[in-house]
Amino acid sequence: MHTTRRVLVTGGAGFVGSHLCERLLERGNEVLCIDNFFTGARSNVAHLVGNPSFELLRHDVTFPLYVEVDEIYNLACPASPVHYQFDPVQTTKTSVHGAINMLGLARRLKARILQASTSEVYGDPVVHPQTEEYWGHVNPIGPRSCYDEGKRCAETLFFDYHRQHALRIKVARIFNTFGPRMHPNDGRVVSNFIVQALTGEPITLYGEGDQTRSFCYVDDLVEGLIRLMDTPDAVTGPVNLGNPNEFTIRQLAELVVELTGSASQLVHRPLPQDDPRQRQPDISKAKALLDWEPTLPLREGLIKTIGYFDGLLSEQR
């Protein structure tokens, strides 16, 4: 007999979290979405609030939470430089105290728990593409380290809880993800370029725009997270989840200009400190363990995302 699983999603009103909540509900789960609304938005989950299987709770993961659930997806943490550098101490607390609190909850409930880690654990990589065995090249005292080192420490905690308490853990390392419900002012390259193109502003390239990124559409990512959670207990990860197709930032800018029909010009700005030069996931593990790889091409994903931002900007006009 199939029993309904009650699933906790921290950061569930965020960009990725809201898409994950949707998919979990579609699968017949009960979903408890918690968010402190620092970067998440009620509007991202407003369409789910009437669903009897969905519950929304305002809560900050740096404080303990006492609820009854079967699975936990720990997504809570601002994920764009603009937001995580706004209050760097709180960013580290969210990653570290948040992990401790959620791991403690999972231990008490004997629940499976998945950590949404990040490709930023690899820092500015000297190995290309990045495999899960690579330990990274991270500046521990730079302006980005609140996020990079916070996420690295969270992974440490997950594996120590696994070894010390036999906790059933899953760790996903998420590479650049994009799609509807991205925050328009989050400073990430896809949302930046789309908003600049739609408003006719100049499109800002840092450096020459020859640094590379790999862009994964949010629906593909969510499928990967769910498949990882559903793997046998022996599969802990970390597992890279991202799109191995690599593009330069200049190529992305030119594609956004083409798809929006914008007259925006490309302008150059100095490179930010510790900005990674290359970012490309090796997803061999995800293919082998999860039978997963992204299916939506960048162009199609951008068309959907541009449509979302166009609607958003129309409401603001």
PDB file of N, CA and C in Angstrom, residues 203-302:
ATOM      1  N   ILE A 203      23.730  45.717 -21.752  1.00  0.00           N
ATOM      2  CA  ILE A 203      23.968  44.408 -21.135  1.00  0.00           C
ATOM      3  C   ILE A 203      25.411  44.356 -20.643  1.00  0.00           C
ATOM      4  N   THR A 204      25.570  44.151 -19.341  1.00  0.00           N
ATOM      5  CA  THR A 204      26.906  44.229 -18.738  1.00  0.00           C
ATOM      6  C   THR A 204      27.625  42.882 -18.777  1.00  0.00           C
ATOM      7  N   LEU A 205      28.781  42.907 -19.433  1.00  0.00           N
ATOM      8  CA  LEU A 205      29.682  41.751 -19.435  1.00  0.00           C
ATOM      9  C   LEU A 205      30.860  42.085 -18.523  1.00  0.00           C
ATOM     10  N   TYR A 206      31.213  41.161 -17.639  1.00  0.00           N
ATOM     11  CA  TYR A 206      32.376  41.376 -16.780  1.00  0.00           C
ATOM     12  C   TYR A 206      33.598  40.797 -17.476  1.00  0.00           C
ATOM     13  N   GLY A 207      34.664  41.620 -17.573  1.00  0.00           N
ATOM     14  CA  GLY A 207      35.823  41.208 -18.356  1.00  0.00           C
ATOM     15  C   GLY A 207      35.437  41.193 -19.829  1.00  0.00           C
ATOM     16  N   GLU A 208      35.984  40.226 -20.561  1.00  0.00           N
ATOM     17  CA  GLU A 208      35.692  40.113 -21.991  1.00  0.00           C
ATOM     18  C   GLU A 208      34.437  39.275 -22.258  1.00  0.00           C
ATOM     19  N   GLY A 209      33.899  38.676 -21.200  1.00  0.00           N
ATOM     20  CA  GLY A 209      32.730  37.805 -21.375  1.00  0.00           C
ATOM     21  C   GLY A 209      33.101  36.430 -21.873  1.00  0.00           C
ATOM     22  N   ASP A 210      34.397  36.082 -21.740  1.00  0.00           N
ATOM     23  CA  ASP A 210      34.812  34.758 -22.232  1.00  0.00           C
ATOM     24  C   ASP A 210      34.844  33.707 -21.118  1.00  0.00           C
ATOM     25  N   GLN A 211      34.446  34.098 -19.879  1.00  0.00           N
ATOM     26  CA  GLN A 211      34.303  33.081 -18.839  1.00  0.00           C
ATOM     27  C   GLN A 211      33.097  32.198 -19.180  1.00  0.00           C
ATOM     28  N   THR A 212      33.138  30.954 -18.762  1.00  0.00           N
ATOM     29  CA  THR A 212      32.092  30.013 -19.183  1.00  0.00           C
ATOM     30  C   THR A 212      31.187  29.619 -18.018  1.00  0.00           C
ATOM     31  N   ARG A 213      29.948  29.293 -18.378  1.00  0.00           N
ATOM     32  CA  ARG A 213      28.985  28.742 -17.422  1.00  0.00           C
ATOM     33  C   ARG A 213      28.174  27.675 -18.164  1.00  0.00           C
ATOM     34  N   SER A 214      27.532  26.834 -17.376  1.00  0.00           N
ATOM     35  CA  SER A 214      26.682  25.775 -17.934  1.00  0.00           C
ATOM     36  C   SER A 214      25.308  25.979 -17.316  1.00  0.00           C
ATOM     37  N   PHE A 215      24.284  26.148 -18.136  1.00  0.00           N
ATOM     38  CA  PHE A 215      22.979  26.571 -17.642  1.00  0.00           C
ATOM     39  C   PHE A 215      21.958  25.437 -17.722  1.00  0.00           C
ATOM     40  N   CYS A 216      21.363  25.125 -16.576  1.00  0.00           N
ATOM     41  CA  CYS A 216      20.391  24.027 -16.489  1.00  0.00           C
ATOM     42  C   CYS A 216      19.009  24.618 -16.207  1.00  0.00           C
ATOM     43  N   TYR A 217      18.004  24.196 -16.966  1.00  0.00           N
ATOM     44  CA  TYR A 217      16.643  24.685 -16.741  1.00  0.00           C
ATOM     45  C   TYR A 217      16.090  24.074 -15.454  1.00  0.00           C
ATOM     46  N   VAL A 218      15.314  24.862 -14.714  1.00  0.00           N
ATOM     47  CA  VAL A 218      14.897  24.483 -13.357  1.00  0.00           C
ATOM     48  C   VAL A 218      14.119  23.159 -13.309  1.00  0.00           C
ATOM     49  N   ASP A 219      13.279  22.879 -14.315  1.00  0.00           N
ATOM     50  CA  ASP A 219      12.507  21.621 -14.293  1.00  0.00           C
ATOM     51  C   ASP A 219      13.427  20.406 -14.352  1.00  0.00           C
ATOM     52  N   ASP A 220      14.509  20.522 -15.139  1.00  0.00           N
ATOM     53  CA  ASP A 220      15.481  19.432 -15.217  1.00  0.00           C
ATOM     54  C   ASP A 220      16.168  19.236 -13.866  1.00  0.00           C
ATOM     55  N   LEU A 221      16.548  20.354 -13.236  1.00  0.00           N
ATOM     56  CA  LEU A 221      17.213  20.260 -11.934  1.00  0.00           C
ATOM     57  C   LEU A 221      16.319  19.575 -10.903  1.00  0.00           C
ATOM     58  N   VAL A 222      15.056  19.997 -10.830  1.00  0.00           N
ATOM     59  CA  VAL A 222      14.116  19.442  -9.842  1.00  0.00           C
ATOM     60  C   VAL A 222      13.965  17.936 -10.042  1.00  0.00           C
ATOM     61  N   GLU A 223      13.899  17.500 -11.298  1.00  0.00           N
ATOM     62  CA  GLU A 223      13.829  16.066 -11.584  1.00  0.00           C
ATOM     63  C   GLU A 223      15.054  15.349 -11.016  1.00  0.00           C
ATOM     64  N   GLY A 224      16.234  15.966 -11.156  1.00  0.00           N
ATOM     65  CA  GLY A 224      17.461  15.379 -10.626  1.00  0.00           C
ATOM     66  C   GLY A 224      17.442  15.285  -9.104  1.00  0.00           C
ATOM     67  N   LEU A 225      16.948  16.328  -8.437  1.00  0.00           N
ATOM     68  CA  LEU A 225      16.872  16.316  -6.969  1.00  0.00           C
ATOM     69  C   LEU A 225      15.963  15.199  -6.478  1.00  0.00           C
ATOM     70  N   ILE A 226      14.812  15.045  -7.117  1.00  0.00           N
ATOM     71  CA  ILE A 226      13.855  14.015  -6.692  1.00  0.00           C
ATOM     72  C   ILE A 226      14.427  12.619  -6.950  1.00  0.00           C
ATOM     73  N   ARG A 227      15.086  12.442  -8.092  1.00  0.00           N
ATOM     74  CA  ARG A 227      15.691  11.135  -8.374  1.00  0.00           C
ATOM     75  C   ARG A 227      16.785  10.803  -7.369  1.00  0.00           C
ATOM     76  N   LEU A 228      17.556  11.819  -6.966  1.00  0.00           N
ATOM     77  CA  LEU A 228      18.607  11.580  -5.966  1.00  0.00           C
ATOM     78  C   LEU A 228      17.992  11.184  -4.627  1.00  0.00           C
ATOM     79  N   MET A 229      16.942  11.878  -4.220  1.00  0.00           N
ATOM     80  CA  MET A 229      16.273  11.537  -2.954  1.00  0.00           C
ATOM     81  C   MET A 229      15.738  10.107  -2.985  1.00  0.00           C
ATOM     82  N   ASP A 230      15.309   9.647  -4.150  1.00  0.00           N
ATOM     83  CA  ASP A 230      14.687   8.318  -4.264  1.00  0.00           C
ATOM     84  C   ASP A 230      15.702   7.182  -4.397  1.00  0.00           C
ATOM     85  N   THR A 231      16.999   7.495  -4.444  1.00  0.00           N
ATOM     86  CA  THR A 231      18.005   6.426  -4.593  1.00  0.00           C
ATOM     87  C   THR A 231      18.124   5.616  -3.310  1.00  0.00           C
ATOM     88  N   PRO A 232      18.684   4.397  -3.391  1.00  0.00           N
ATOM     89  CA  PRO A 232      18.907   3.590  -2.188  1.00  0.00           C
ATOM     90  C   PRO A 232      19.801   4.328  -1.180  1.00  0.00           C
ATOM     91  N   ASP A 233      19.711   3.927   0.092  1.00  0.00           N
ATOM     92  CA  ASP A 233      20.445   4.611   1.160  1.00  0.00           C
ATOM     93  C   ASP A 233      21.951   4.628   0.933  1.00  0.00           C
ATOM     94  N   ALA A 234      22.467   3.645   0.216  1.00  0.00           N
ATOM     95  CA  ALA A 234      23.919   3.573  -0.012  1.00  0.00           C
ATOM     96  C   ALA A 234      24.410   4.737  -0.873  1.00  0.00           C
ATOM     97  N   VAL A 235      23.513   5.352  -1.631  1.00  0.00           N
ATOM     98  CA  VAL A 235      23.896   6.488  -2.487  1.00  0.00           C
ATOM     99  C   VAL A 235      23.761   7.769  -1.666  1.00  0.00           C
ATOM    100  N   THR A 236      24.902   8.348  -1.285  1.00  0.00           N
ATOM    101  CA  THR A 236      24.874   9.583  -0.493  1.00  0.00           C
ATOM    102  C   THR A 236      25.216  10.797  -1.334  1.00  0.00           C
ATOM    103  N   GLY A 237      25.910  10.592  -2.451  1.00  0.00           N
ATOM    104  CA  GLY A 237      26.482  11.709  -3.180  1.00  0.00           C
ATOM    105  C   GLY A 237      27.845  12.026  -2.567  1.00  0.00           C
ATOM    106  N   PRO A 238      28.398  13.217  -2.824  1.00  0.00           N
ATOM    107  CA  PRO A 238      27.787  14.272  -3.626  1.00  0.00           C
ATOM    108  C   PRO A 238      27.645  13.907  -5.100  1.00  0.00           C
ATOM    109  N   VAL A 239      26.568  14.450  -5.706  1.00  0.00           N
ATOM    110  CA  VAL A 239      26.297  14.241  -7.124  1.00  0.00           C
ATOM    111  C   VAL A 239      26.120  15.607  -7.779  1.00  0.00           C
ATOM    112  N   ASN A 240      26.886  15.842  -8.839  1.00  0.00           N
ATOM    113  CA  ASN A 240      26.723  17.077  -9.617  1.00  0.00           C
ATOM    114  C   ASN A 240      25.410  17.049 -10.379  1.00  0.00           C
ATOM    115  N   LEU A 241      24.646  18.138 -10.293  1.00  0.00           N
ATOM    116  CA  LEU A 241      23.436  18.300 -11.089  1.00  0.00           C
ATOM    117  C   LEU A 241      23.551  19.614 -11.856  1.00  0.00           C
ATOM    118  N   GLY A 242      23.663  19.525 -13.158  1.00  0.00           N
ATOM    119  CA  GLY A 242      23.793  20.717 -13.981  1.00  0.00           C
ATOM    120  C   GLY A 242      23.860  20.310 -15.436  1.00  0.00           C
ATOM    121  N   ASN A 243      23.978  21.308 -16.288  1.00  0.00           N
ATOM    122  CA  ASN A 243      24.019  21.036 -17.717  1.00  0.00           C
ATOM    123  C   ASN A 243      25.471  21.068 -18.194  1.00  0.00           C
ATOM    124  N   PRO A 244      25.980  19.958 -18.777  1.00  0.00           N
ATOM    125  CA  PRO A 244      27.377  19.935 -19.195  1.00  0.00           C
ATOM    126  C   PRO A 244      27.672  20.748 -20.453  1.00  0.00           C
ATOM    127  N   ASN A 245      26.634  21.278 -21.112  1.00  0.00           N
ATOM    128  CA  ASN A 245      26.877  22.125 -22.288  1.00  0.00           C
ATOM    129  C   ASN A 245      27.372  23.494 -21.827  1.00  0.00           C
ATOM    130  N   GLU A 246      28.598  23.828 -22.226  1.00  0.00           N
ATOM    131  CA  GLU A 246      29.270  25.024 -21.726  1.00  0.00           C
ATOM    132  C   GLU A 246      29.120  26.173 -22.724  1.00  0.00           C
ATOM    133  N   PHE A 247      28.802  27.353 -22.208  1.00  0.00           N
ATOM    134  CA  PHE A 247      28.667  28.546 -23.051  1.00  0.00           C
ATOM    135  C   PHE A 247      29.487  29.674 -22.455  1.00  0.00           C
ATOM    136  N   THR A 248      30.040  30.548 -23.301  1.00  0.00           N
ATOM    137  CA  THR A 248      30.654  31.755 -22.752  1.00  0.00           C
ATOM    138  C   THR A 248      29.537  32.726 -22.395  1.00  0.00           C
ATOM    139  N   ILE A 249      29.868  33.629 -21.481  1.00  0.00           N
ATOM    140  CA  ILE A 249      28.887  34.633 -21.059  1.00  0.00           C
ATOM    141  C   ILE A 249      28.506  35.532 -22.250  1.00  0.00           C
ATOM    142  N   ARG A 250      29.464  35.781 -23.122  1.00  0.00           N
ATOM    143  CA  ARG A 250      29.169  36.581 -24.327  1.00  0.00           C
ATOM    144  C   ARG A 250      28.134  35.860 -25.209  1.00  0.00           C
ATOM    145  N   GLN A 251      28.296  34.549 -25.391  1.00  0.00           N
ATOM    146  CA  GLN A 251      27.328  33.785 -26.200  1.00  0.00           C
ATOM    147  C   GLN A 251      25.926  33.892 -25.591  1.00  0.00           C
ATOM    148  N   LEU A 252      25.853  33.794 -24.255  1.00  0.00           N
ATOM    149  CA  LEU A 252      24.559  33.904 -23.575  1.00  0.00           C
ATOM    150  C   LEU A 252      23.946  35.279 -23.842  1.00  0.00           C
ATOM    151  N   ALA A 253      24.754  36.334 -23.709  1.00  0.00           N
ATOM    152  CA  ALA A 253      24.258  37.698 -23.922  1.00  0.00           C
ATOM    153  C   ALA A 253      23.725  37.863 -25.344  1.00  0.00           C
ATOM    154  N   GLU A 254      24.462  37.338 -26.308  1.00  0.00           N
ATOM    155  CA  GLU A 254      24.040  37.471 -27.709  1.00  0.00           C
ATOM    156  C   GLU A 254      22.746  36.707 -27.982  1.00  0.00           C
ATOM    157  N   LEU A 255      22.594  35.539 -27.341  1.00  0.00           N
ATOM    158  CA  LEU A 255      21.378  34.742 -27.516  1.00  0.00           C
ATOM    159  C   LEU A 255      20.169  35.450 -26.895  1.00  0.00           C
ATOM    160  N   VAL A 256      20.362  36.052 -25.720  1.00  0.00           N
ATOM    161  CA  VAL A 256      19.266  36.792 -25.065  1.00  0.00           C
ATOM    162  C   VAL A 256      18.848  37.984 -25.925  1.00  0.00           C
ATOM    163  N   VAL A 257      19.814  38.705 -26.484  1.00  0.00           N
ATOM    164  CA  VAL A 257      19.500  39.845 -27.367  1.00  0.00           C
ATOM    165  C   VAL A 257      18.697  39.364 -28.572  1.00  0.00           C
ATOM    166  N   GLU A 258      19.112  38.241 -29.150  1.00  0.00           N
ATOM    167  CA  GLU A 258      18.402  37.688 -30.319  1.00  0.00           C
ATOM    168  C   GLU A 258      16.967  37.304 -29.961  1.00  0.00           C
ATOM    169  N   LEU A 259      16.781  36.594 -28.859  1.00  0.00           N
ATOM    170  CA  LEU A 259      15.454  36.067 -28.505  1.00  0.00           C
ATOM    171  C   LEU A 259      14.496  37.160 -28.034  1.00  0.00           C
ATOM    172  N   THR A 260      15.026  38.260 -27.481  1.00  0.00           N
ATOM    173  CA  THR A 260      14.148  39.346 -27.019  1.00  0.00           C
ATOM    174  C   THR A 260      13.940  40.390 -28.115  1.00  0.00           C
ATOM    175  N   GLY A 261      14.762  40.316 -29.177  1.00  0.00           N
ATOM    176  CA  GLY A 261      14.690  41.347 -30.213  1.00  0.00           C
ATOM    177  C   GLY A 261      15.110  42.698 -29.684  1.00  0.00           C
ATOM    178  N   SER A 262      15.995  42.695 -28.701  1.00  0.00           N
ATOM    179  CA  SER A 262      16.372  43.920 -28.002  1.00  0.00           C
ATOM    180  C   SER A 262      17.409  44.722 -28.792  1.00  0.00           C
ATOM    181  N   ALA A 263      17.411  46.032 -28.566  1.00  0.00           N
ATOM    182  CA  ALA A 263      18.437  46.901 -29.175  1.00  0.00           C
ATOM    183  C   ALA A 263      19.580  47.157 -28.186  1.00  0.00           C
ATOM    184  N   SER A 264      19.571  46.444 -27.051  1.00  0.00           N
ATOM    185  CA  SER A 264      20.603  46.657 -26.021  1.00  0.00           C
ATOM    186  C   SER A 264      22.000  46.402 -26.570  1.00  0.00           C
ATOM    187  N   GLN A 265      22.938  47.255 -26.149  1.00  0.00           N
ATOM    188  CA  GLN A 265      24.345  47.099 -26.513  1.00  0.00           C
ATOM    189  C   GLN A 265      25.078  46.343 -25.399  1.00  0.00           C
ATOM    190  N   LEU A 266      26.155  45.643 -25.764  1.00  0.00           N
ATOM    191  CA  LEU A 266      26.985  44.967 -24.764  1.00  0.00           C
ATOM    192  C   LEU A 266      28.035  45.946 -24.250  1.00  0.00           C
ATOM    193  N   VAL A 267      28.157  46.064 -22.922  1.00  0.00           N
ATOM    194  CA  VAL A 267      29.195  46.929 -22.332  1.00  0.00           C
ATOM    195  C   VAL A 267      30.048  46.097 -21.377  1.00  0.00           C
ATOM    196  N   HIS A 268      31.297  46.520 -21.188  1.00  0.00           N
ATOM    197  CA  HIS A 268      32.239  45.737 -20.377  1.00  0.00           C
ATOM    198  C   HIS A 268      32.503  46.401 -19.034  1.00  0.00           C
ATOM    199  N   ARG A 269      32.586  45.570 -17.996  1.00  0.00           N
ATOM    200  CA  ARG A 269      32.922  46.034 -16.647  1.00  0.00           C
ATOM    201  C   ARG A 269      34.064  45.165 -16.108  1.00  0.00           C
ATOM    202  N   PRO A 270      34.804  45.641 -15.087  1.00  0.00           N
ATOM    203  CA  PRO A 270      35.889  44.812 -14.536  1.00  0.00           C
ATOM    204  C   PRO A 270      35.343  43.530 -13.897  1.00  0.00           C
ATOM    205  N   LEU A 271      36.162  42.473 -13.914  1.00  0.00           N
ATOM    206  CA  LEU A 271      35.767  41.195 -13.303  1.00  0.00           C
ATOM    207  C   LEU A 271      35.660  41.329 -11.790  1.00  0.00           C
ATOM    208  N   PRO A 272      34.605  40.789 -11.153  1.00  0.00           N
ATOM    209  CA  PRO A 272      34.529  40.783  -9.682  1.00  0.00           C
ATOM    210  C   PRO A 272      35.591  39.851  -9.092  1.00  0.00           C
ATOM    211  N   GLN A 273      35.923  40.074  -7.822  1.00  0.00           N
ATOM    212  CA  GLN A 273      36.924  39.236  -7.151  1.00  0.00           C
ATOM    213  C   GLN A 273      36.432  37.800  -7.019  1.00  0.00           C
ATOM    214  N   ASP A 274      37.335  36.856  -7.298  1.00  0.00           N
ATOM    215  CA  ASP A 274      37.092  35.416  -7.132  1.00  0.00           C
ATOM    216  C   ASP A 274      35.983  34.876  -8.046  1.00  0.00           C
ATOM    217  N   ASP A 275      35.670  35.607  -9.096  1.00  0.00           N
ATOM    218  CA  ASP A 275      34.657  35.129 -10.049  1.00  0.00           C
ATOM    219  C   ASP A 275      35.253  33.941 -10.815  1.00  0.00           C
ATOM    220  N   PRO A 276      34.614  32.764 -10.774  1.00  0.00           N
ATOM    221  CA  PRO A 276      35.195  31.598 -11.446  1.00  0.00           C
ATOM    222  C   PRO A 276      35.309  31.810 -12.959  1.00  0.00           C
ATOM    223  N   ARG A 277      36.433  31.385 -13.531  1.00  0.00           N
ATOM    224  CA  ARG A 277      36.654  31.537 -14.976  1.00  0.00           C
ATOM    225  C   ARG A 277      35.895  30.472 -15.768  1.00  0.00           C
ATOM    226  N   GLN A 278      35.838  29.280 -15.215  1.00  0.00           N
ATOM    227  CA  GLN A 278      35.190  28.172 -15.924  1.00  0.00           C
ATOM    228  C   GLN A 278      34.261  27.441 -14.963  1.00  0.00           C
ATOM    229  N   ARG A 279      33.145  26.981 -15.504  1.00  0.00           N
ATOM    230  CA  ARG A 279      32.221  26.230 -14.654  1.00  0.00           C
ATOM    231  C   ARG A 279      31.507  25.244 -15.562  1.00  0.00           C
ATOM    232  N   GLN A 280      31.823  23.960 -15.402  1.00  0.00           N
ATOM    233  CA  GLN A 280      31.170  22.941 -16.212  1.00  0.00           C
ATOM    234  C   GLN A 280      31.120  21.643 -15.409  1.00  0.00           C
ATOM    235  N   PRO A 281      29.935  21.088 -15.202  1.00  0.00           N
ATOM    236  CA  PRO A 281      29.846  19.864 -14.412  1.00  0.00           C
ATOM    237  C   PRO A 281      30.187  18.619 -15.220  1.00  0.00           C
ATOM    238  N   ASP A 282      30.872  17.700 -14.576  1.00  0.00           N
ATOM    239  CA  ASP A 282      30.951  16.334 -15.088  1.00  0.00           C
ATOM    240  C   ASP A 282      29.761  15.606 -14.460  1.00  0.00           C
ATOM    241  N   ILE A 283      28.813  15.174 -15.281  1.00  0.00           N
ATOM    242  CA  ILE A 283      27.590  14.565 -14.716  1.00  0.00           C
ATOM    243  C   ILE A 283      27.561  13.045 -14.922  1.00  0.00           C
ATOM    244  N   SER A 284      28.741  12.441 -15.049  1.00  0.00           N
ATOM    245  CA  SER A 284      28.797  10.983 -15.225  1.00  0.00           C
ATOM    246  C   SER A 284      28.079  10.251 -14.089  1.00  0.00           C
ATOM    247  N   LYS A 285      28.266  10.743 -12.850  1.00  0.00           N
ATOM    248  CA  LYS A 285      27.639  10.077 -11.698  1.00  0.00           C
ATOM    249  C   LYS A 285      26.117  10.182 -11.768  1.00  0.00           C
ATOM    250  N   ALA A 286      25.619  11.365 -12.101  1.00  0.00           N
ATOM    251  CA  ALA A 286      24.165  11.554 -12.192  1.00  0.00           C
ATOM    252  C   ALA A 286      23.573  10.639 -13.262  1.00  0.00           C
ATOM    253  N   LYS A 287      24.291  10.487 -14.383  1.00  0.00           N
ATOM    254  CA  LYS A 287      23.811   9.592 -15.443  1.00  0.00           C
ATOM    255  C   LYS A 287      23.788   8.148 -14.955  1.00  0.00           C
ATOM    256  N   ALA A 288      24.858   7.729 -14.275  1.00  0.00           N
ATOM    257  CA  ALA A 288      24.983   6.329 -13.837  1.00  0.00           C
ATOM    258  C   ALA A 288      24.040   6.003 -12.682  1.00  0.00           C
ATOM    259  N   LEU A 289      23.964   6.894 -11.687  1.00  0.00           N
ATOM    260  CA  LEU A 289      23.211   6.593 -10.464  1.00  0.00           C
ATOM    261  C   LEU A 289      21.739   6.965 -10.558  1.00  0.00           C
ATOM    262  N   LEU A 290      21.431   8.023 -11.319  1.00  0.00           N
ATOM    263  CA  LEU A 290      20.056   8.553 -11.354  1.00  0.00           C
ATOM    264  C   LEU A 290      19.395   8.390 -12.714  1.00  0.00           C
ATOM    265  N   ASP A 291      20.170   7.935 -13.703  1.00  0.00           N
ATOM    266  CA  ASP A 291      19.684   7.910 -15.083  1.00  0.00           C
ATOM    267  C   ASP A 291      19.154   9.290 -15.455  1.00  0.00           C
ATOM    268  N   TRP A 292      19.940  10.317 -15.118  1.00  0.00           N
ATOM    269  CA  TRP A 292      19.493  11.698 -15.272  1.00  0.00           C
ATOM    270  C   TRP A 292      20.471  12.500 -16.115  1.00  0.00           C
ATOM    271  N   GLU A 293      19.918  13.299 -16.998  1.00  0.00           N
ATOM    272  CA  GLU A 293      20.670  14.379 -17.649  1.00  0.00           C
ATOM    273  C   GLU A 293      19.657  15.420 -18.103  1.00  0.00           C
ATOM    274  N   PRO A 294      20.084  16.680 -18.250  1.00  0.00           N
ATOM    275  CA  PRO A 294      19.128  17.716 -18.658  1.00  0.00           C
ATOM    276  C   PRO A 294      18.571  17.433 -20.046  1.00  0.00           C
ATOM    277  N   THR A 295      17.312  17.802 -20.253  1.00  0.00           N
ATOM    278  CA  THR A 295      16.663  17.535 -21.543  1.00  0.00           C
ATOM    279  C   THR A 295      16.301  18.807 -22.303  1.00  0.00           C
ATOM    280  N   LEU A 296      16.154  19.933 -21.594  1.00  0.00           N
ATOM    281  CA  LEU A 296      15.695  21.151 -22.272  1.00  0.00           C
ATOM    282  C   LEU A 296      16.888  21.998 -22.729  1.00  0.00           C
ATOM    283  N   PRO A 297      16.996  22.276 -24.030  1.00  0.00           N
ATOM    284  CA  PRO A 297      18.114  23.095 -24.526  1.00  0.00           C
ATOM    285  C   PRO A 297      18.028  24.525 -23.984  1.00  0.00           C
ATOM    286  N   LEU A 298      19.189  25.185 -23.938  1.00  0.00           N
ATOM    287  CA  LEU A 298      19.280  26.552 -23.412  1.00  0.00           C
ATOM    288  C   LEU A 298      18.300  27.489 -24.111  1.00  0.00           C
ATOM    289  N   ARG A 299      18.228  27.425 -25.436  1.00  0.00           N
ATOM    290  CA  ARG A 299      17.357  28.333 -26.200  1.00  0.00           C
ATOM    291  C   ARG A 299      15.897  28.211 -25.738  1.00  0.00           C
ATOM    292  N   GLU A 300      15.398  26.962 -25.618  1.00  0.00           N
ATOM    293  CA  GLU A 300      13.987  26.766 -25.216  1.00  0.00           C
ATOM    294  C   GLU A 300      13.742  27.237 -23.790  1.00  0.00           C
ATOM    295  N   GLY A 301      14.710  26.948 -22.916  1.00  0.00           N
ATOM    296  CA  GLY A 301      14.587  27.399 -21.523  1.00  0.00           C
ATOM    297  C   GLY A 301      14.575  28.916 -21.435  1.00  0.00           C
ATOM    298  N   LEU A 302      15.405  29.561 -22.250  1.00  0.00           N
ATOM    299  CA  LEU A 302      15.456  31.028 -22.242  1.00  0.00           C
ATOM    300  C   LEU A 302      14.138  31.622 -22.731  1.00  0.00           C
TER     301      LEU A 302
END
